[in-house]
Every structure is written in structure tokens, then in C-alpha cells.
């Protein structure tokens, strides 16, 4: 094995370890933000959750704010890409109602089962300085645009109730879905039951 190959392998291993540590810090920060909120989150809490020394965090992020900003952006982007991926798996001939039902399930699964980042975003979005939330809010806006299109498709198909205002309906639905993070836990029953109930309630509220 040549010297260059050995050096390349060492650099790859170092990079991989660095990437894993960065990911662990983001996961830990999301978990702490979910429990303690922006004002209550300290680097020492994140370090303890990630099983690293607090000063080591500065190797990856210049400040607490930079780490939290990255958590919010990564989490918001993951919510958007997850919803897009779920909708892309639906059959091409899916109805507007079926696509909304799929979006409801995607939202709840990501929020309650897949990622602690979702709850971190929901809990802290209104607490963050603009500089920290800017990139995340752009992703949230893109996420809302997907839902805006889903409701518009329902209206275009003639299935949206005439007494329902589309923008208000979209915000009410997303608000209700987001709020489940505040009260739901597995002791209340399986997640599938929550998803089925939410789909039924959303579609009955929106459709003629």
C-alpha cells in the first residue's frame, strides 16, 4: 500500500468521524431544544446529550447560536424533503383527497416518529432571533407551499367546501397537526390510530 493511499484512507476515516460527531451534536441539540426551548438550551446540556466535552463543540460550531441555526435548518429541510418523497410515491392517478391524506400521514410520522427535529422547530420557531431562523423559515415556507398546492388541487377538483377559505383552512390543519407534538405519546394508543383519525377529520372538514 502506497503512502498516498494510506494518507487518503486516514483522511477519509477522519472525515467520517468528524461527520458522525457533527451529526451527533445536531441530534443532541434537537433533543435538548425539544425539551428546554431556545432560552433554556445550554452548550453543556448538548455536550452531555452527545457524550462529548463542551469545548469540543467549538471545533464544529463557533457558537451556540450557530449550532441551533443549523438544527433548525436541517430539521425544516428534512420535513420538506420527507413530504415531497411521500407524495412522489403515491400513484400518478391519486386524487386530491388521497394526496392530502398522504400528506397528513407524512407530517405526523415525521413529527412524532421519525425526527426530534420537527418538535424542536415547532416549539422554538417563534422564539428565535431572525438571524437564526432565516434559513429554516425559508424551508418552512416551501413546506407550506406544498400544502397550499394540495388544498388548491382539492379546490380545483370541486371537492373543497364552498364555505372554506383555502389559506385559513391550510393554516388550521397545519396548526392542529403541529400541536399533536405537545400532547401525543404512545400511551394514548398506536400512532396509526392518530393518523387515521387525523386523516378523517381533515378530509371531512375540507370536503363537500
C-alpha angles and dihedrals in degrees: 000000000000125000092247092054091050091049091048091051091049092049091049092050091048092048091048092050091047091050091050092050092048090050091048090052092050092049091048093048091050090051094049093045089052091055105033106023128225098297093046098046115104129183089238090059091050092047091051092049091048094043094237134117112267095236089057090068090071089064088067104027127028093217147359089261093055091052093048091047090055092048092053093047095045091047095048092046090050091053091052096046092046092054091047091050093050093048090048090058093057117100114269090242095054113137123240088253092053091050091051090049089051091049091051090053092045091052096048096043093050093045099044107023113021109038141026086198092077093060090045089056095044093048098043107031094100095042100058128098113248093250091059098043100042099096093039092050090053088057091045088052090052089049090051089050090059090053090045088057092048092054091044090053090052089052093047090053090056093244100108113101111251092229092057120096106217099217093045092046092051093051093046092051094048091045091054093047092048092050092060087078088067097057114013123099132158091258087072091063138279120326089237090066091053091048093050092048093047092049091050094048095045095049094044089051094049105036131075 
